[in-house]
Short mmCIF file of C-alpha atoms in Angstrom, two decimals:
data_model
loop_
_atom_site.label_atom_id
_atom_site.label_comp_id
_atom_site.label_asym_id
_atom_site.label_seq_id
_atom_site.Cartn_x
_atom_site.Cartn_y
_atom_site.Cartn_z
CA MET A 190 -56.11 -2.26 70.00
CA LYS A 191 -53.46 -3.26 72.46
CA VAL A 192 -50.09 -2.63 70.87
CA LEU A 193 -46.71 -3.93 72.02
CA ILE A 194 -43.67 -2.20 70.53
CA ILE A 195 -40.43 -4.20 70.65
CA TYR A 196 -37.64 -1.76 70.01
CA ALA A 197 -34.00 -2.67 69.41
CA HIS A 198 -31.57 0.20 68.86
CA PRO A 199 -28.77 1.37 71.19
CA GLU A 200 -29.12 5.11 70.48
CA PRO A 201 -32.03 7.22 71.82
CA LYS A 202 -31.31 9.93 69.22
CA SER A 203 -31.49 7.50 66.29
CA PHE A 204 -34.11 7.52 63.55
CA ASN A 205 -35.25 4.12 64.84
CA SER A 206 -35.94 5.79 68.17
CA ALA A 207 -37.89 8.56 66.44
CA LEU A 208 -40.00 5.96 64.62
CA LYS A 209 -40.67 4.17 67.89
CA ASN A 210 -41.62 7.42 69.66
CA LYS A 211 -43.86 8.44 66.77
CA ALA A 212 -45.62 5.07 66.90
CA PHE A 213 -46.20 5.52 70.62
CA GLN A 214 -47.54 9.06 70.16
CA ILE A 215 -49.79 8.38 67.17
CA LEU A 216 -51.21 5.08 68.39
CA SER A 217 -51.91 6.54 71.84
CA GLY A 218 -53.61 9.47 70.15
CA GLU A 219 -55.82 7.06 68.23
CA GLY A 220 -56.94 5.55 71.53
CA HIS A 221 -54.89 2.35 71.46
CA ASP A 222 -53.16 0.98 74.58
CA ILE A 223 -49.39 0.75 74.24
CA GLN A 224 -46.57 -1.09 75.95
CA VAL A 225 -42.94 -0.74 74.89
CA SER A 226 -40.09 -3.19 75.37
CA ASP A 227 -36.98 -1.10 74.83
CA LEU A 228 -34.53 -4.01 74.71
CA TYR A 229 -31.35 -1.94 75.04
CA ALA A 230 -32.73 0.17 77.88
CA MET A 231 -33.91 -3.01 79.63
CA LYS A 232 -30.42 -4.51 79.17
CA TRP A 233 -32.22 -7.49 77.68
CA LYS A 234 -30.24 -10.75 78.02
CA ALA A 235 -29.70 -11.88 74.44
CA VAL A 236 -28.04 -15.24 75.02
CA ALA A 237 -30.15 -18.36 75.60
CA ASP A 238 -28.57 -20.57 78.24
CA LYS A 239 -29.24 -22.49 81.46
CA ASP A 240 -29.60 -19.27 83.46
CA ASP A 241 -32.97 -18.76 81.77
CA PHE A 242 -34.59 -21.24 84.17
CA THR A 243 -35.34 -21.06 87.88
CA GLN A 244 -34.65 -24.79 88.05
CA LEU A 245 -33.49 -27.37 85.57
CA GLU A 246 -35.21 -30.64 84.77
CA ASN A 247 -31.82 -32.07 83.79
CA GLU A 248 -28.82 -30.45 85.48
CA ASP A 249 -26.32 -32.57 83.54
CA PHE A 250 -27.49 -32.05 79.98
CA LEU A 251 -29.10 -28.81 78.88
CA LYS A 252 -31.75 -29.41 76.25
CA TYR A 253 -32.92 -25.85 75.93
CA GLN A 254 -36.30 -26.45 74.25
CA VAL A 255 -37.09 -29.31 76.63
CA GLU A 256 -36.40 -27.04 79.62
CA GLN A 257 -38.53 -24.31 78.01
CA LYS A 258 -41.43 -26.73 77.86
CA LYS A 259 -41.11 -27.46 81.60
CA GLY A 260 -41.88 -23.80 82.12
CA ASN A 261 -39.53 -22.86 84.95
CA LEU A 262 -38.77 -19.58 83.23
CA LYS A 263 -36.98 -16.58 84.67
CA GLU A 264 -38.98 -13.44 85.37
CA ASP A 265 -37.68 -11.37 82.42
CA ILE A 266 -38.98 -14.00 79.99
CA LEU A 267 -42.34 -14.30 81.77
CA GLN A 268 -42.79 -10.53 81.63
CA GLU A 269 -42.35 -10.51 77.86
CA GLN A 270 -44.71 -13.44 77.44
CA LYS A 271 -47.37 -11.57 79.43
CA LYS A 272 -46.99 -8.61 77.09
CA VAL A 273 -47.38 -10.84 74.04
CA GLU A 274 -50.50 -12.44 75.55
CA TRP A 275 -51.90 -8.97 76.21
CA ALA A 276 -51.19 -7.55 72.74
CA ASP A 277 -53.35 -7.57 69.61
CA LEU A 278 -50.51 -6.16 67.51
CA ILE A 279 -46.74 -6.35 67.97
CA ILE A 280 -44.55 -3.82 66.18
CA PHE A 281 -40.85 -4.64 65.87
CA GLN A 282 -38.70 -1.56 65.31
CA PHE A 283 -35.03 -2.20 64.49
CA PRO A 284 -32.20 -1.49 62.04
CA LEU A 285 -31.17 -4.08 59.44
CA TRP A 286 -27.77 -5.42 60.51
CA TRP A 287 -26.03 -8.08 58.46
CA PHE A 288 -29.14 -8.88 56.45
CA GLY A 289 -31.05 -9.59 59.61
CA ILE A 290 -32.21 -8.46 63.01
CA PRO A 291 -29.80 -7.24 65.72
CA ALA A 292 -28.55 -9.97 68.08
CA ILE A 293 -30.46 -8.49 71.02
CA LEU A 294 -33.71 -8.95 69.08
CA LYS A 295 -32.80 -12.48 67.97
CA GLY A 296 -32.27 -13.16 71.66
CA TRP A 297 -35.83 -12.02 72.30
CA LEU A 298 -37.12 -14.66 69.86
CA ASP A 299 -34.80 -17.39 71.17
CA ARG A 300 -35.76 -16.81 74.82
CA VAL A 301 -39.37 -15.54 74.77
CA LEU A 302 -41.04 -17.73 72.13
CA THR A 303 -40.77 -20.86 74.22
CA SER A 304 -41.67 -24.39 73.28
CA GLY A 305 -45.03 -25.34 74.80
CA TRP A 306 -46.17 -21.73 74.91
CA ALA A 307 -45.50 -20.19 71.46
CA TYR A 308 -45.87 -23.55 69.72
CA SER A 309 -46.43 -27.22 70.46
CA TYR A 310 -46.82 -29.73 67.68
CA PRO A 311 -49.13 -30.02 65.88
CA ASN A 312 -50.37 -26.61 66.96
CA ILE A 313 -48.24 -24.54 64.61
CA TYR A 314 -48.86 -22.14 61.71
CA ASP A 315 -52.62 -21.59 61.32
CA LYS A 316 -53.18 -23.88 64.32
CA GLY A 317 -50.71 -21.85 66.42
CA PRO A 318 -51.68 -20.06 69.64
CA PHE A 319 -51.40 -16.51 68.28
CA VAL A 320 -53.77 -16.63 65.30
CA GLN A 321 -55.69 -13.63 66.68
CA LYS A 322 -52.57 -11.48 66.88
CA LYS A 323 -50.77 -9.43 64.26
CA VAL A 324 -47.12 -8.58 63.68
CA LEU A 325 -45.65 -5.58 61.87
CA ILE A 326 -41.92 -5.26 61.29
CA SER A 327 -40.46 -1.82 60.69
CA THR A 328 -36.83 -1.52 59.72
CA THR A 329 -34.20 0.91 58.49
CA THR A 330 -31.49 -0.02 55.99
CA GLY A 331 -27.99 1.28 55.41
CA GLY A 332 -28.15 0.86 51.63
CA PRO A 333 -30.58 2.44 49.17
CA GLU A 334 -33.68 0.66 47.88
CA PHE A 335 -32.34 -0.14 44.41
CA LEU A 336 -29.77 -2.57 45.84
CA TYR A 337 -32.53 -4.64 47.43
CA SER A 338 -34.41 -5.88 44.39
CA LYS A 339 -34.81 -9.56 43.56
CA GLN A 340 -32.01 -9.33 41.02
CA GLY A 341 -30.17 -6.58 42.87
CA LEU A 342 -26.82 -6.73 44.58
CA ASN A 343 -28.11 -7.21 48.12
CA GLY A 344 -31.08 -9.39 47.25
CA ASP A 345 -34.75 -8.95 47.90
CA LEU A 346 -35.96 -8.02 51.39
CA SER A 347 -38.61 -10.71 51.06
CA GLN A 348 -35.72 -13.19 50.98
CA ILE A 349 -33.88 -11.35 53.73
CA PHE A 350 -36.90 -11.36 56.02
CA PHE A 351 -38.11 -14.85 55.18
CA PRO A 352 -36.58 -16.38 58.37
CA PHE A 353 -37.76 -13.62 60.71
CA LEU A 354 -41.32 -13.49 59.39
CA HIS A 355 -41.51 -17.26 59.11
CA SER A 356 -40.92 -17.44 62.86
CA PHE A 357 -44.13 -15.50 63.40
CA TYR A 358 -46.15 -17.56 60.94
CA PHE A 359 -44.86 -20.63 62.76
CA CYS A 360 -46.64 -19.50 65.97
CA GLY A 361 -49.81 -18.49 64.12
CA PHE A 362 -49.32 -14.70 64.00
CA GLN A 363 -50.85 -12.76 61.12
CA VAL A 364 -48.23 -10.65 59.35
CA LEU A 365 -48.74 -7.14 58.01
CA GLU A 366 -46.77 -5.73 55.10
CA PRO A 367 -43.32 -4.80 56.45
CA GLU A 368 -42.36 -1.14 56.60
CA PHE A 369 -38.96 -0.33 55.12
CA PHE A 370 -37.09 2.94 55.56
CA TRP A 371 -34.31 2.98 52.99
CA SER A 372 -31.06 4.66 54.14
CA PRO A 373 -32.69 7.35 56.29
CA THR A 374 -29.21 8.64 57.21
CA GLU A 375 -28.98 10.16 53.71
CA ASN A 376 -30.70 13.42 54.55
CA LYS A 377 -33.16 15.18 56.81
CA GLU A 378 -35.76 15.79 54.09
CA LYS A 379 -36.02 12.07 53.50
CA ARG A 380 -36.48 11.39 57.21
CA LYS A 381 -39.29 13.97 57.38
CA LEU A 382 -41.10 12.32 54.46
CA TYR A 383 -40.60 8.92 56.06
CA LEU A 384 -42.11 10.09 59.35
CA LYS A 385 -45.08 11.54 57.49
CA ARG A 386 -45.63 8.23 55.68
CA TRP A 387 -45.28 6.31 58.97
CA ILE A 388 -47.84 8.50 60.74
CA LYS A 389 -50.32 8.04 57.89
CA ARG A 390 -49.94 4.29 58.02
CA LEU A 391 -50.18 4.05 61.82
CA LYS A 392 -53.45 5.97 61.85
CA GLN A 393 -55.03 3.27 59.66
CA ILE A 394 -53.12 0.30 61.02
CA ASP A 395 -56.17 -1.40 62.55
CA LYS A 396 -57.87 -1.50 59.15
CA GLU A 397 -55.00 -3.10 57.22
CA GLU A 398 -55.15 -6.51 55.60
CA VAL A 399 -52.55 -9.13 56.41
CA ILE A 400 -50.25 -11.01 54.01
CA PRO A 401 -51.97 -14.35 53.40
CA PHE A 402 -50.00 -17.49 54.26
CA SER A 403 -50.60 -21.11 53.34
CA LYS A 404 -52.62 -23.15 55.80
CA MET A 405 -51.61 -26.56 57.10
CA GLY A 406 -54.49 -28.14 55.17
CA GLU A 407 -53.05 -26.88 51.89
CA TYR A 408 -50.04 -29.18 52.20
CA THR A 409 -49.76 -32.78 51.06
CA GLU A 410 -48.27 -34.64 54.01
CA LEU A 411 -46.66 -31.28 54.92
CA THR A 412 -44.02 -31.84 52.25
CA SER A 413 -45.54 -29.85 49.45
CA LEU A 414 -48.30 -27.43 48.71
CA LYS A 415 -51.34 -28.66 46.84
CA LYS A 416 -51.37 -25.29 45.09
CA PRO A 417 -48.86 -24.78 42.27
CA ASP A 418 -46.67 -22.26 44.05
CA ILE A 419 -46.07 -20.47 47.32
CA ASP A 420 -45.28 -16.80 47.29
CA PHE A 421 -44.25 -16.55 50.89
CA MET A 422 -44.10 -12.83 51.13
CA LYS A 423 -45.60 -10.73 48.42
CA ARG A 424 -43.01 -8.28 47.22
CA PRO A 425 -44.13 -5.03 48.83
CA LYS A 426 -45.08 -2.38 46.34
CA LYS A 427 -43.08 0.80 46.48
CA THR A 428 -44.61 2.07 49.65
CA ASP A 429 -44.35 5.72 48.69
CA GLU A 430 -46.43 5.22 45.58
CA LYS A 431 -48.91 2.98 47.34
CA LYS A 432 -49.56 5.37 50.19
CA LYS A 433 -50.38 8.29 47.90
CA MET B 262 -5.09 -25.02 55.82
CA LYS B 263 -5.70 -22.77 58.79
CA VAL B 264 -9.18 -23.49 60.08
CA LEU B 265 -11.20 -21.36 62.51
CA ILE B 266 -14.20 -23.07 64.09
CA ILE B 267 -16.86 -20.72 65.46
CA TYR B 268 -19.05 -22.81 67.73
CA ALA B 269 -22.34 -21.68 69.28
CA HIS B 270 -24.12 -24.16 71.54
CA PRO B 271 -24.60 -23.95 75.32
CA GLU B 272 -24.26 -27.68 76.04
CA PRO B 273 -20.88 -29.53 75.90
CA LYS B 274 -22.68 -32.89 75.62
CA SER B 275 -24.75 -31.81 72.62
CA PHE B 276 -24.49 -33.23 69.12
CA ASN B 277 -23.31 -29.81 67.99
CA SER B 278 -20.42 -30.16 70.41
CA ALA B 279 -19.65 -33.65 69.06
CA LEU B 280 -19.57 -32.25 65.52
CA LYS B 281 -17.24 -29.47 66.62
CA ASN B 282 -14.94 -31.90 68.44
CA LYS B 283 -14.93 -34.25 65.46
CA ALA B 284 -13.98 -31.39 63.16
CA PHE B 285 -11.11 -30.48 65.47
CA GLN B 286 -9.88 -34.07 65.64
CA ILE B 287 -10.16 -34.91 61.94
CA LEU B 288 -8.79 -31.63 60.62
CA SER B 289 -5.85 -31.75 63.05
CA GLY B 290 -5.22 -35.33 61.94
CA GLU B 291 -5.09 -34.17 58.34
CA GLY B 292 -2.39 -31.68 59.28
CA HIS B 293 -4.44 -28.50 59.32
CA ASP B 294 -3.97 -25.83 62.00
CA ILE B 295 -7.08 -25.20 64.09
CA GLN B 296 -8.41 -22.46 66.32
CA VAL B 297 -11.78 -22.66 68.04
CA SER B 298 -14.01 -19.82 69.24
CA ASP B 299 -16.40 -21.50 71.64
CA LEU B 300 -18.75 -18.54 72.02
CA TYR B 301 -20.68 -19.84 75.03
CA ALA B 302 -17.51 -20.90 76.87
CA MET B 303 -15.98 -17.50 76.09
CA LYS B 304 -19.13 -15.80 77.43
CA TRP B 305 -19.13 -13.88 74.17
CA LYS B 306 -20.88 -10.50 74.42
CA ALA B 307 -23.73 -10.73 71.91
CA VAL B 308 -25.10 -7.20 72.09
CA ALA B 309 -23.57 -4.44 69.97
CA ASP B 310 -23.39 -1.18 71.92
CA LYS B 311 -21.14 1.68 72.94
CA ASP B 312 -19.13 -0.55 75.29
CA ASP B 313 -17.57 -2.14 72.19
CA PHE B 314 -15.19 0.80 71.85
CA THR B 315 -12.23 1.93 73.94
CA GLN B 316 -13.17 5.49 73.07
CA LEU B 317 -16.00 7.10 71.17
CA GLU B 318 -15.68 9.54 68.30
CA ASN B 319 -19.07 10.96 69.26
CA GLU B 320 -20.05 10.54 72.91
CA ASP B 321 -23.47 12.11 72.38
CA PHE B 322 -24.78 10.11 69.44
CA LEU B 323 -23.79 6.51 68.90
CA LYS B 324 -23.53 5.69 65.21
CA TYR B 325 -22.33 2.14 65.61
CA GLN B 326 -20.92 1.56 62.11
CA VAL B 327 -19.22 4.96 62.13
CA GLU B 328 -17.52 4.11 65.43
CA GLN B 329 -16.52 0.71 64.03
CA LYS B 330 -14.77 2.44 61.19
CA LYS B 331 -12.75 4.57 63.64
CA GLY B 332 -11.29 1.32 64.87
CA ASN B 333 -11.16 1.87 68.63
CA LEU B 334 -12.38 -1.68 69.19
CA LYS B 335 -12.39 -3.62 72.43
CA GLU B 336 -9.98 -6.51 72.82
CA ASP B 337 -12.53 -9.34 72.43
CA ILE B 338 -13.45 -8.02 68.98
CA LEU B 339 -9.82 -7.56 67.93
CA GLN B 340 -9.02 -11.13 68.98
CA GLU B 341 -11.75 -12.51 66.73
CA GLN B 342 -10.64 -10.33 63.84
CA LYS B 343 -7.09 -11.67 64.20
CA LYS B 344 -8.43 -15.22 63.99
CA VAL B 345 -10.40 -14.38 60.84
CA GLU B 346 -7.30 -12.79 59.27
CA TRP B 347 -5.31 -15.91 60.13
CA ALA B 348 -7.85 -18.44 58.79
CA ASP B 349 -8.20 -19.90 55.29
CA LEU B 350 -11.48 -21.58 56.22
CA ILE B 351 -14.08 -20.70 58.86
CA ILE B 352 -16.51 -23.37 59.99
CA PHE B 353 -19.65 -22.21 61.80
CA GLN B 354 -21.20 -24.93 63.97
CA PHE B 355 -24.60 -24.13 65.50
CA PRO B 356 -28.20 -25.29 65.91
CA LEU B 357 -31.01 -23.77 63.82
CA TRP B 358 -33.11 -21.64 66.20
CA TRP B 359 -36.13 -19.72 64.90
CA PHE B 360 -35.14 -20.21 61.28
CA GLY B 361 -31.79 -18.64 61.94
CA ILE B 362 -28.57 -18.54 63.91
CA PRO B 363 -28.53 -18.29 67.73
CA ALA B 364 -28.37 -14.73 69.07
CA ILE B 365 -24.83 -15.24 70.41
CA LEU B 366 -23.67 -16.01 66.86
CA LYS B 367 -25.57 -13.07 65.38
CA GLY B 368 -23.71 -10.99 67.94
CA TRP B 369 -20.44 -12.30 66.53
CA LEU B 370 -21.40 -10.99 63.08
CA ASP B 371 -22.72 -7.67 64.40
CA ARG B 372 -19.59 -6.96 66.48
CA VAL B 373 -16.70 -8.65 64.63
CA LEU B 374 -17.43 -7.89 60.96
CA THR B 375 -16.75 -4.20 61.38
CA SER B 376 -17.16 -1.46 58.82
CA GLY B 377 -13.78 -0.50 57.38
CA TRP B 378 -12.32 -3.93 58.07
CA ALA B 379 -14.79 -6.54 56.74
CA TYR B 380 -16.11 -4.16 54.08
CA SER B 381 -15.74 -0.62 52.82
CA TYR B 382 -17.56 0.57 49.76
CA PRO B 383 -16.99 -0.18 46.96
CA ASN B 384 -14.86 -3.08 48.19
CA ILE B 385 -17.67 -5.56 48.75
CA TYR B 386 -18.70 -8.91 47.31
CA ASP B 387 -16.01 -10.13 44.87
CA LYS B 388 -14.02 -6.98 45.66
CA GLY B 389 -14.27 -7.68 49.41
CA PRO B 390 -11.24 -8.23 51.66
CA PHE B 391 -11.79 -11.96 52.26
CA VAL B 392 -11.91 -13.31 48.71
CA GLN B 393 -9.14 -15.80 49.54
CA LYS B 394 -11.08 -17.25 52.49
CA LYS B 395 -13.81 -19.86 52.63
CA VAL B 396 -16.84 -20.33 54.87
CA LEU B 397 -18.67 -23.55 55.73
CA ILE B 398 -21.83 -23.52 57.81
CA SER B 399 -22.84 -26.69 59.62
CA THR B 400 -26.16 -26.80 61.40
CA THR B 401 -28.59 -29.11 63.16
CA THR B 402 -32.37 -28.83 62.84
CA GLY B 403 -35.22 -29.74 65.16
CA GLY B 404 -37.54 -30.80 62.35
CA PRO B 405 -37.04 -33.53 59.76
CA GLU B 406 -35.75 -32.84 56.25
CA PHE B 407 -39.09 -33.23 54.46
CA LEU B 408 -40.47 -30.09 56.14
CA TYR B 409 -37.66 -28.01 54.67
CA SER B 410 -38.34 -28.31 50.96
CA LYS B 411 -39.07 -25.32 48.75
CA GLN B 412 -42.79 -26.09 48.89
CA GLY B 413 -42.62 -27.66 52.36
CA LEU B 414 -44.10 -26.37 55.56
CA ASN B 415 -40.95 -24.76 56.96
CA GLY B 416 -39.55 -23.53 53.67
CA ASP B 417 -36.29 -24.21 51.93
CA LEU B 418 -33.03 -23.91 53.88
CA SER B 419 -31.60 -21.97 50.94
CA GLN B 420 -34.20 -19.31 51.78
CA ILE B 421 -33.61 -19.67 55.50
CA PHE B 422 -29.85 -19.23 55.14
CA PHE B 423 -29.98 -16.52 52.49
CA PRO B 424 -29.34 -13.70 55.02
CA PHE B 425 -26.55 -15.50 56.89
CA LEU B 426 -24.66 -16.63 53.79
CA HIS B 427 -25.24 -13.32 52.06
CA SER B 428 -23.34 -11.64 54.90
CA PHE B 429 -20.28 -13.67 53.97
CA TYR B 430 -20.60 -13.02 50.24
CA PHE B 431 -20.86 -9.33 51.12
CA CYS B 432 -17.32 -9.42 52.59
CA GLY B 433 -15.92 -11.49 49.72
CA PHE B 434 -15.84 -14.93 51.38
CA GLN B 435 -16.23 -18.01 49.20
CA VAL B 436 -19.04 -20.22 50.47
CA LEU B 437 -18.99 -24.02 50.55
CA GLU B 438 -22.13 -26.15 50.37
CA PRO B 439 -23.77 -25.98 53.83
CA GLU B 440 -23.87 -29.14 55.94
CA PHE B 441 -27.30 -29.94 57.40
CA PHE B 442 -27.97 -32.50 60.10
CA TRP B 443 -31.70 -33.11 60.17
CA SER B 444 -33.20 -33.77 63.63
CA PRO B 445 -30.21 -35.63 65.07
CA THR B 446 -32.08 -35.96 68.38
CA GLU B 447 -34.26 -38.63 66.75
CA ASN B 448 -31.96 -41.56 67.45
CA LYS B 449 -28.40 -42.67 68.08
CA GLU B 450 -28.07 -44.63 64.84
CA LYS B 451 -28.79 -41.48 62.85
CA ARG B 452 -26.18 -39.52 64.81
CA LYS B 453 -23.57 -42.22 64.10
CA LEU B 454 -24.28 -42.07 60.38
CA TYR B 455 -24.14 -38.27 60.49
CA LEU B 456 -20.73 -38.31 62.19
CA LYS B 457 -19.44 -40.76 59.59
CA ARG B 458 -20.65 -38.52 56.78
CA TRP B 459 -19.12 -35.46 58.48
CA ILE B 460 -15.73 -37.18 58.88
CA LYS B 461 -15.71 -38.19 55.23
CA ARG B 462 -16.45 -34.65 54.14
CA LEU B 463 -13.90 -33.03 56.45
CA LYS B 464 -11.10 -35.24 55.11
CA GLN B 465 -11.68 -33.82 51.62
CA ILE B 466 -12.70 -30.32 52.63
CA ASP B 467 -9.65 -28.63 51.08
CA LYS B 468 -10.53 -30.07 47.67
CA GLU B 469 -14.16 -28.92 47.58
CA GLU B 470 -15.55 -26.43 45.11
CA VAL B 471 -17.39 -23.37 46.30
CA ILE B 472 -20.93 -22.22 45.45
CA PRO B 473 -20.50 -19.65 42.67
CA PHE B 474 -21.89 -16.18 43.31
CA SER B 475 -22.54 -13.30 40.95
CA LYS B 476 -19.73 -10.79 40.55
CA MET B 477 -20.17 -7.04 40.77
CA GLY B 478 -19.43 -6.73 37.03
CA GLU B 479 -22.42 -8.91 36.22
CA TYR B 480 -24.85 -6.27 37.46
CA THR B 481 -26.32 -3.39 35.50
CA GLU B 482 -25.83 -0.36 37.75
CA LEU B 483 -25.99 -2.84 40.64
CA THR B 484 -29.76 -2.96 40.33
CA SER B 485 -30.10 -6.07 38.22
CA LEU B 486 -28.12 -8.95 36.88
CA LYS B 487 -27.18 -8.98 33.22
CA LYS B 488 -27.77 -12.74 33.29
CA PRO B 489 -31.39 -13.90 33.18
CA ASP B 490 -31.55 -15.21 36.73
CA ILE B 491 -29.68 -15.50 39.99
CA ASP B 492 -29.77 -18.76 41.85
CA PHE B 493 -28.26 -17.47 45.05
CA MET B 494 -27.67 -20.77 46.71
CA LYS B 495 -27.94 -23.90 44.69
CA ARG B 496 -30.31 -26.26 46.44
CA PRO B 497 -27.90 -28.71 48.05
CA LYS B 498 -28.23 -32.22 46.73
CA LYS B 499 -29.11 -34.82 49.30
CA THR B 500 -25.70 -35.00 50.87
CA ASP B 501 -25.95 -38.70 51.66
CA GLU B 502 -26.44 -39.61 48.03
CA LYS B 503 -23.79 -37.24 46.86
CA LYS B 504 -21.14 -38.47 49.23
CA LYS B 505 -21.55 -42.13 48.19
#
């Protein structure tokens, strides 16, 4: 497989960095081709604005998505798009900040997944351009797992990651079960076990099944599912137990 | 009331800008004090990194939240914190991009809501520092309303905004019913009606009730609610009907 790792953490000594390095090492070892976008190291521009275009269709009124569609994109955006086109699997490695992805990573979505390239109506969801590609998100949390249950204080991670994962479904990507590392800062023993679990998963990553998502045809006029209910993201089983 | 408007759109001629300007005009007219953070105009730094601190506790290993707690924050962050401390109500005005807030606004959360100031365990949720303050989010969408139902193609906005609103609950803020403007680009007539509705709401904003949220005491060991179910964000009624 061709694997693109999008990595968003400011500290090279962090556990996120270790997870990214381990992914590089293991996946290379398994014979996959790897590219890494280290957003902090690249000083990735997070903010979407008129400077993202080599020329503007309308100088007087910036309609960002309209300009995206014209395709006069700056080189940093084009480079990322080429990597996405190349990849079979994209792994996003990042810490959970404010119940979401770091701003620098949101800026990757806002700027790279351009209108006319990542989607163009009605070619969205299972008609989207990236139906052959897979996405895996891998994240660390500050708080412990028990706070993140459906009825727990911080809410369920399937709710927390609904917007992020939905963005990928929107463009057609297939989504793998997310990988969560609960409060790895707690102690070294935990981090060792986490790395072990991560290695085991990565070695089999090309054989994993994706989380099924509703197809366009399953909707009535796109306003409601013909099926009784949508379970957008299956609640991941306790990964430790599952991996045993 | 003292009202802080956090505004995140790159185009001064946009409908988002019109909504922001209308809020300024109407709320001033009603006798409220207003401050505006126009993030694009301010060239707000979106990316959280070591440059956010005047000095680092640990030069060799950036632990961002640990450094936040030390409090050696750069001036742009301190300025925003002063505005938050001053405000009774914060209005966030932004477009919905990739099922979430623009990166520049996520960068406001990541950098301004610092550990030790916006939260410090166990002073979170209804024990958080901002329990006297209110938040209102106001957003525009690209797609029409019918796509955003619970069973609809794009999912429910209460799911989409779970992470963003949860961040405010986490610090103690009271949350008002979000204001959604569905595909205002469609036509001018729609935008006129939207502005009318917005004006009507703003004139009564100080009398509105907040969306109730579970209190810490309602959890069993913080892992589950004692009540049978949590409806995190009540599905907003169709605002047009409600406002009649």
